[in-house]
C-alpha positions as YAML, in Angstrom:
chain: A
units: angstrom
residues:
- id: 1
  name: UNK
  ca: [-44.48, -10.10, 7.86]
- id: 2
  name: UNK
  ca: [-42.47, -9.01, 5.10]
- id: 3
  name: UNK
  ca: [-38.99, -8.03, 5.83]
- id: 4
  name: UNK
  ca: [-37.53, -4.63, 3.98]
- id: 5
  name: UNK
  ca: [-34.30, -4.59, 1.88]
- id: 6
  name: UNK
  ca: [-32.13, -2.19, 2.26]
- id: 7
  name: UNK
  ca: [-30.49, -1.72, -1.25]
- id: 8
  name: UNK
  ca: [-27.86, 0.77, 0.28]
- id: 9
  name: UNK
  ca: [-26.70, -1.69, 3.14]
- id: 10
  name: UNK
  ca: [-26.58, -4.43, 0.19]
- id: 11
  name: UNK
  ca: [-24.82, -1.99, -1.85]
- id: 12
  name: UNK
  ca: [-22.38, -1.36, 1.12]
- id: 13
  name: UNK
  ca: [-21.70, -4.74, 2.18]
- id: 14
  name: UNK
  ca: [-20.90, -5.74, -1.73]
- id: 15
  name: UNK
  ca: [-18.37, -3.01, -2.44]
- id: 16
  name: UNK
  ca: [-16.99, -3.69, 1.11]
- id: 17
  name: UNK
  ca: [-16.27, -7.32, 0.36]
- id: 18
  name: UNK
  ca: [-15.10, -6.56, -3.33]
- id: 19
  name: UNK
  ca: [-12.66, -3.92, -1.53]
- id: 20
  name: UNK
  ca: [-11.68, -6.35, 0.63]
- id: 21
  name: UNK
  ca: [-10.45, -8.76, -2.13]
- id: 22
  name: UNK
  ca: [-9.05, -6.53, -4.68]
- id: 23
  name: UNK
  ca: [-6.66, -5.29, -0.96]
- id: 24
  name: UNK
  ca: [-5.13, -8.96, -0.64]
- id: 25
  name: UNK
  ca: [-3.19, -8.57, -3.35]
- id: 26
  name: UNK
  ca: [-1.22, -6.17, -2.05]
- id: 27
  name: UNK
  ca: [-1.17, -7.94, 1.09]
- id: 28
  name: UNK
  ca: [0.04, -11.01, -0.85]
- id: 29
  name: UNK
  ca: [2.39, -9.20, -3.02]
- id: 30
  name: UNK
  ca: [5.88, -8.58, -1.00]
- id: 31
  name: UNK
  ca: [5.36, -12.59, -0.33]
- id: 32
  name: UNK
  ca: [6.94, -13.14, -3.72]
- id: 33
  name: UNK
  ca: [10.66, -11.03, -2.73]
- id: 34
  name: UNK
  ca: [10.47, -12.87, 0.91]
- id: 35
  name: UNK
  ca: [10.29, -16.10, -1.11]
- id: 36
  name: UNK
  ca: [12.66, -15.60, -3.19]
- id: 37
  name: UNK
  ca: [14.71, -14.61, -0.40]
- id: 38
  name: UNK
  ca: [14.01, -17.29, 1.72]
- id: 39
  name: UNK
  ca: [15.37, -20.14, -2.03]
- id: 40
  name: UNK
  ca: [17.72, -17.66, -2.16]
- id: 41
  name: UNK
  ca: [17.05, -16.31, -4.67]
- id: 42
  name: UNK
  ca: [17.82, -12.66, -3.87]
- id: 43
  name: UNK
  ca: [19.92, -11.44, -0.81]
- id: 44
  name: UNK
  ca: [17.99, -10.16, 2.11]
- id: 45
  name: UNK
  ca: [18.65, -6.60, 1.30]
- id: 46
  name: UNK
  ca: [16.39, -6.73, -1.57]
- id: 47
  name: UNK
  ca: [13.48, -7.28, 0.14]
- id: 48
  name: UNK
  ca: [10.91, -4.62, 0.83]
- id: 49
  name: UNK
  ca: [11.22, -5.09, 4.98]
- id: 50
  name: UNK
  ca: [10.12, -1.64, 5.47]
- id: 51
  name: UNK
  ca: [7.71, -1.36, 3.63]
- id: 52
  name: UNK
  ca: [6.20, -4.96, 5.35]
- id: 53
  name: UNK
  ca: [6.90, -3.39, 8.73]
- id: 54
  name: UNK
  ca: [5.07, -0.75, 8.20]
- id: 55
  name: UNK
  ca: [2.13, -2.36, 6.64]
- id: 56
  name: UNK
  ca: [2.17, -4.70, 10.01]
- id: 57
  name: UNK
  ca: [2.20, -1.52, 11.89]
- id: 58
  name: UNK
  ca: [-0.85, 0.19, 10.06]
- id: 59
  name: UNK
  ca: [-3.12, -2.94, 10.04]
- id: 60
  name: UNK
  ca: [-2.19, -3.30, 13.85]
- id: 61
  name: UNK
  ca: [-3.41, -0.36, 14.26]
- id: 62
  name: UNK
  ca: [-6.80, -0.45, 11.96]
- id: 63
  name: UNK
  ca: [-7.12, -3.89, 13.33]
- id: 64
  name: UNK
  ca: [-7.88, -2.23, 17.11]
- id: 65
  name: UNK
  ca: [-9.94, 0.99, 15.40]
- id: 66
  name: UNK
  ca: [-12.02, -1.46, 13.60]
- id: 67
  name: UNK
  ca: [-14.11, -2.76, 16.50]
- id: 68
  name: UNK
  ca: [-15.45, 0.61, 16.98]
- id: 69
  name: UNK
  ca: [-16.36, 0.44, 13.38]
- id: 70
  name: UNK
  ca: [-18.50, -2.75, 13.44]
- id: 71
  name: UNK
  ca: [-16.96, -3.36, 10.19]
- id: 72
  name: UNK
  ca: [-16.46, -6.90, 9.41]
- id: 73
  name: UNK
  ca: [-14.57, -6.51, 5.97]
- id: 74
  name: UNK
  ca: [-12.07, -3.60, 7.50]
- id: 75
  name: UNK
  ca: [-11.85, -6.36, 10.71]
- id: 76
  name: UNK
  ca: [-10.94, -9.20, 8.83]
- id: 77
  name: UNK
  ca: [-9.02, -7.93, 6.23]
- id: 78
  name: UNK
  ca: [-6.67, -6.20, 8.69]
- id: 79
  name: UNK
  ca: [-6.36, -9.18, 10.77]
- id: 80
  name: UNK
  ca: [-5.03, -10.94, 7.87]
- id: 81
  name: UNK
  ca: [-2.69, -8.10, 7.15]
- id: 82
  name: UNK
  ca: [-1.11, -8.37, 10.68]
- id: 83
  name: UNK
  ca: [-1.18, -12.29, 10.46]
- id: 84
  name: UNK
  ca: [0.78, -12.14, 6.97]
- id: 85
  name: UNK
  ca: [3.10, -9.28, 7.63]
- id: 86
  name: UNK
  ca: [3.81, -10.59, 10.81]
- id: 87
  name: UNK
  ca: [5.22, -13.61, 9.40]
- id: 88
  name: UNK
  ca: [7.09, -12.12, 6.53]
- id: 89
  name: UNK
  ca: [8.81, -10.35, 9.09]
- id: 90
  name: UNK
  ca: [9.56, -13.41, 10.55]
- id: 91
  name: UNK
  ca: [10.86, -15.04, 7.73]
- id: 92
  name: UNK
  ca: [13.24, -12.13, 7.46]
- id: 93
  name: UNK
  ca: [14.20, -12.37, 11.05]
- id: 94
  name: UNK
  ca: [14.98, -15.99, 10.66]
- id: 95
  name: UNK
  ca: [16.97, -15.36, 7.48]
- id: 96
  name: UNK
  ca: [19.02, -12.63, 9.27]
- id: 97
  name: UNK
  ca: [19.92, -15.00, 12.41]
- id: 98
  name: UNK
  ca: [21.70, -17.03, 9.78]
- id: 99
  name: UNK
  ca: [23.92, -13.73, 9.10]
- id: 100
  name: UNK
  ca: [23.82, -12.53, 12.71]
- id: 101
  name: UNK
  ca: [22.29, -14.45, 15.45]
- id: 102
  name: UNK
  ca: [22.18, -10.71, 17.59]
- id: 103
  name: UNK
  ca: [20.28, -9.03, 14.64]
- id: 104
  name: UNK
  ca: [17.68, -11.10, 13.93]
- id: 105
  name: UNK
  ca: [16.92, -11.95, 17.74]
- id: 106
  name: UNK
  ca: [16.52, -8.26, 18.15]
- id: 107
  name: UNK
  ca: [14.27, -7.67, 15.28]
- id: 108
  name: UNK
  ca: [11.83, -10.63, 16.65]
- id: 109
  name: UNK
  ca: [12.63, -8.77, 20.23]
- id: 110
  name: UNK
  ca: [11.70, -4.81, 18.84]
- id: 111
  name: UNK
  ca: [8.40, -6.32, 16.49]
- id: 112
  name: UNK
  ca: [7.15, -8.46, 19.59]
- id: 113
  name: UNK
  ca: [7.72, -5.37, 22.02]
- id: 114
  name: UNK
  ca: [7.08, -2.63, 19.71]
- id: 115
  name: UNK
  ca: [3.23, -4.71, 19.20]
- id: 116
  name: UNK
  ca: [2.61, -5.01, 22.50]
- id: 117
  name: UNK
  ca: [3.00, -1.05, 23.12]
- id: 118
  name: UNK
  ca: [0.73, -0.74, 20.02]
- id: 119
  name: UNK
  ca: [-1.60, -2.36, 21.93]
- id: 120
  name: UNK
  ca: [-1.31, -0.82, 25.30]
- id: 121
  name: UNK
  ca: [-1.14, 2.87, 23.99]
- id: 122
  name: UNK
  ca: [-4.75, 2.13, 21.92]
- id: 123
  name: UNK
  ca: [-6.09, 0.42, 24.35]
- id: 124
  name: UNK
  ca: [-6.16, 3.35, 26.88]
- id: 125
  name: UNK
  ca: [-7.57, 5.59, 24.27]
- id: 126
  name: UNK
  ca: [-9.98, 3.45, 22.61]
- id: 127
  name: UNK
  ca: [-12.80, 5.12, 24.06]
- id: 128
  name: UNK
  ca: [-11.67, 8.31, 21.95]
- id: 129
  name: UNK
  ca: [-12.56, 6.75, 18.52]
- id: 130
  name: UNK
  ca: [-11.42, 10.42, 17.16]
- id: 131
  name: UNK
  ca: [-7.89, 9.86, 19.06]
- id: 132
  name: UNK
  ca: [-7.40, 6.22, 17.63]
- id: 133
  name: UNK
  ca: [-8.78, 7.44, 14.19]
- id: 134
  name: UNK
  ca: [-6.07, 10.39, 13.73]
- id: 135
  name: UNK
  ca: [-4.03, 7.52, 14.96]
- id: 136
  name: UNK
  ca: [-4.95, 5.27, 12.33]
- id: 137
  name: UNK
  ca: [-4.79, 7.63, 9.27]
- id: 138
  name: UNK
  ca: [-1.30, 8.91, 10.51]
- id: 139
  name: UNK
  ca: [0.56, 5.66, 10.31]
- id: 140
  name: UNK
  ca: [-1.41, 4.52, 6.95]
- id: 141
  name: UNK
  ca: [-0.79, 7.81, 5.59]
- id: 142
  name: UNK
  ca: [3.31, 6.54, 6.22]
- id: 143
  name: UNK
  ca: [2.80, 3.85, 3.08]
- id: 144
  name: UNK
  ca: [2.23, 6.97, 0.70]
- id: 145
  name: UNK
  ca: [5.86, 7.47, 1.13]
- id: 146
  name: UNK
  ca: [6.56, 4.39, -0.93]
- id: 147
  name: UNK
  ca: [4.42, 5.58, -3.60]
- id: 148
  name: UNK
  ca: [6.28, 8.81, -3.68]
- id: 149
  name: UNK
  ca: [9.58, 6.99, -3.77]
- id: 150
  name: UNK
  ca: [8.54, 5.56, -6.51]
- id: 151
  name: UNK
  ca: [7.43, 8.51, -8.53]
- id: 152
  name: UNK
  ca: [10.41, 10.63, -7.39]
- id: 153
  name: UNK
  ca: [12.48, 7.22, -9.30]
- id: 154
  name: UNK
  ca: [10.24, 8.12, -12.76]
- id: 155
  name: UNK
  ca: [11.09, 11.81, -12.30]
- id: 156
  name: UNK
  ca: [14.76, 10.91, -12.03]
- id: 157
  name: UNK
  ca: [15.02, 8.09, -14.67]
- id: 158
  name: UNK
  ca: [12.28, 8.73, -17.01]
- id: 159
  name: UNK
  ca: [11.80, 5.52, -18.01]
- id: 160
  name: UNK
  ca: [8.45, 4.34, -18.25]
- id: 161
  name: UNK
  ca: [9.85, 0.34, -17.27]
- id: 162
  name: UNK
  ca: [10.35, 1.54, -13.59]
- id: 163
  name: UNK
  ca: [6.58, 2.41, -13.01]
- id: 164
  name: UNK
  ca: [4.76, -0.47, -11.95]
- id: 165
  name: UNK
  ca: [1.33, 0.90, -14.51]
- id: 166
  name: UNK
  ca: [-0.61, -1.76, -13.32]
- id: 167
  name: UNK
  ca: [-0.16, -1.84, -10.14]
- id: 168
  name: UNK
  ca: [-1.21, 1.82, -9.80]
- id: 169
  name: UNK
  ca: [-4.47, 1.31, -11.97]
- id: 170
  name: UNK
  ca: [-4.87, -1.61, -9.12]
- id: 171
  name: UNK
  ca: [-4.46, 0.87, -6.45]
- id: 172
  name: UNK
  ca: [-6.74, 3.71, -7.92]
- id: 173
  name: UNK
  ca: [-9.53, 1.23, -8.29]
- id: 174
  name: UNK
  ca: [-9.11, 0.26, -4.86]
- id: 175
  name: UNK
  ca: [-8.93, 3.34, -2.85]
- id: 176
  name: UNK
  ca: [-11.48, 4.40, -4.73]
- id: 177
  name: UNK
  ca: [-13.48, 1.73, -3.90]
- id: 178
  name: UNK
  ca: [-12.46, 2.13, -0.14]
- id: 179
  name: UNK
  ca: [-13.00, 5.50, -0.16]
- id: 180
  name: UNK
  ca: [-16.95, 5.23, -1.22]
- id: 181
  name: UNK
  ca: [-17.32, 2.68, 1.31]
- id: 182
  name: UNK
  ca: [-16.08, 4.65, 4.04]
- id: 183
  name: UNK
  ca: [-18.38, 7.26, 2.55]
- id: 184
  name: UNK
  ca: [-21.32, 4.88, 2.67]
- id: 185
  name: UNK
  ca: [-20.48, 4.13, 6.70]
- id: 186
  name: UNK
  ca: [-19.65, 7.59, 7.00]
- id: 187
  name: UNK
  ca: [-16.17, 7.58, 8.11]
- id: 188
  name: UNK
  ca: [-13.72, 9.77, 7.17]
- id: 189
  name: UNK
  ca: [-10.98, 8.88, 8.22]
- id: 190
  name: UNK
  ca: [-11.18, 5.72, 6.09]
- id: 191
  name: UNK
  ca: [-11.62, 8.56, 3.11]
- id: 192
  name: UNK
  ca: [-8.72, 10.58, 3.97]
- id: 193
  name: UNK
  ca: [-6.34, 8.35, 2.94]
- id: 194
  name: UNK
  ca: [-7.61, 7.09, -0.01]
- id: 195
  name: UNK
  ca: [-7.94, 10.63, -1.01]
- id: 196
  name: UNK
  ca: [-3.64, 10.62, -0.90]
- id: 197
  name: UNK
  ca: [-3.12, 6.90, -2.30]
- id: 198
  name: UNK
  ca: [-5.57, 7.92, -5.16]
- id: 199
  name: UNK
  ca: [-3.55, 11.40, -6.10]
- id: 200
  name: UNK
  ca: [-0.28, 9.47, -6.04]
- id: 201
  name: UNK
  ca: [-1.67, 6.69, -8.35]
- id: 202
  name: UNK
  ca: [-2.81, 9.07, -10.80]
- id: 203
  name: UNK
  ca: [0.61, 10.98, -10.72]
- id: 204
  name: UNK
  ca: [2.33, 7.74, -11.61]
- id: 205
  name: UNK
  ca: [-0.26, 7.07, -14.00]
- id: 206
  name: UNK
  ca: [0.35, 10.63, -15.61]
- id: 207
  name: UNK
  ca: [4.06, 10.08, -16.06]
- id: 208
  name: UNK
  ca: [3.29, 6.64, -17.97]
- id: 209
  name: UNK
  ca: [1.11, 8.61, -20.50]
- id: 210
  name: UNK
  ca: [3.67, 11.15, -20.30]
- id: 211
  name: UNK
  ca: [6.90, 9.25, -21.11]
- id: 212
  name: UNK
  ca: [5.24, 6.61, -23.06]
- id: 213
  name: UNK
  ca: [4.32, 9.70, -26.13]
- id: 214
  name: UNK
  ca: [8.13, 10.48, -25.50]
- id: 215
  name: UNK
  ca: [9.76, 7.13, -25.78]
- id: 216
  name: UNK
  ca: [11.69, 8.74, -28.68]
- id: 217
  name: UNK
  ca: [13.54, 11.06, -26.32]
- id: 218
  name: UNK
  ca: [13.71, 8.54, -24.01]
- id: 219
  name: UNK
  ca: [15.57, 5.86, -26.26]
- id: 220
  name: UNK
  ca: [18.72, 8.40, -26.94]
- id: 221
  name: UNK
  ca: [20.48, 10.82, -23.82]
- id: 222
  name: UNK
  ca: [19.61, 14.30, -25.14]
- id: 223
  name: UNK
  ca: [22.84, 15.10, -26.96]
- id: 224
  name: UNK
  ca: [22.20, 12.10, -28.70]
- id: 225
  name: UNK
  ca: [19.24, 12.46, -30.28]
- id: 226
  name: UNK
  ca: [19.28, 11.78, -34.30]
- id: 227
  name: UNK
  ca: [16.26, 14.11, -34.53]
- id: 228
  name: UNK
  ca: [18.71, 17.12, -33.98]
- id: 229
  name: UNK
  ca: [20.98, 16.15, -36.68]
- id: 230
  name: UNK
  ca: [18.38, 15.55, -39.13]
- id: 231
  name: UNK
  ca: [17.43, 19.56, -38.39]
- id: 232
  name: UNK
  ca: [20.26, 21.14, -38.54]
- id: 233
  name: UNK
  ca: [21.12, 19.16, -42.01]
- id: 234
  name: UNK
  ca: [17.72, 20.65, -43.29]
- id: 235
  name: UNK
  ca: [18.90, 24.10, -41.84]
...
């Protein structure tokens, strides 16, 4: 008996898997400050703890939506978002008991507690995959404020050196790729927030384009520029 391929489940489970790799990067990228941190490198105020707290926080979160999703790639690569996050935050604990034994036990104390609530508040409303959805988008929807941070930085120092270009091509391929694979299982609330990521990428994106064409201006504070001498010598 011949078995039937289904080219859009193949299709599905290859951009899945391909979203799911291109999405460890940025699960693997704040290990780089922590590590520095943790030589020494760079104090422990430099390192992007809230941003890692609230990545923990949103995989957490996916992590318990996910088994309604019988998603294996959205699963898995939100387990290993809690797993790494969770131990970044660790390592920054750790560092801070060296500063303040009080501070750092209570970090462990709030993640460890604040987790555990996590899980009791979506575990009563799991049945309501719409509830833990909303849920889900609303705290992953909380990392867009990073990207605006950023891009409110370009607006004020137009300088195209403080946008990281490749990092938001990275993300625009990515969501996008998330975003057609939660079209192809047909949820939307996977969509939703690529939808934001995606807008914010392309704004950053923009403001490359835009200041890179200006790097002229940019080289000189406005009442320096040479170009206005030059005119008003020809005037």
């Amino acid at each position: 008996m011949e078995t039937k391929i289904d080219s859009r489940e193949i299709t599905q489970e290859i951009i899945g898997w391909i979203s799911f790799t291109f999405t460890l990067y940025f699960l693997i990228l704040p290990s780089i400050s922590f590590y520095k941190m943790f030589k020494g490198k760079i104090s422990i105020e430099e390192t992007p703890i809230s941003l890692v707290v609230t990545t923990y926080i949103s995989c957490f979160c996916w992590y318990v939506y996910s088994g309604l999703l019988y998603s294996t790639q959205i699963r898995l690569i939100n387990l290993i978002g809690v797993i790494i996050n969770a131990f970044l935050i660790l390592i920054y604990s750790l560092c801070q008991i060296k500063k303040s034994l009080s501070d750092g036990v209570l970090n462990i104390l709030i993640i460890a507690s604040g987790s555990y609530l996590i899980y009791l508040i979506l575990d009563q409303i799991v049945e309501n995959d719409k509830t833990v959805g909303k849920i889900c988008v609303g705290v992953v929807c909380l990392l867009s404020f990073f990207q605006l941070k950023t891009i409110l930085k370009i607006m004020g120092e137009k300088d195209i050196n403080v946008i990281p270009i490749f990092q938001a091509w990275f993300t625009l391929i990515t969501v996008t790729l998330w975003g057609f694979y939660g079209y192809m299982i047909s949820e939307y609330y996977i969509i939703f927030p690529q939808i934001i990521f995606g807008f914010l990428s392309c704004v950053q994106i923009w403001f490359y384009a835009h200041y890179k064409n200006n790097k002229f201006y940019m080289a000189f504070p406005s009442d320096e520029d040479p170009r206005k001498d030059s005119t008003n010598k020809n005037e």
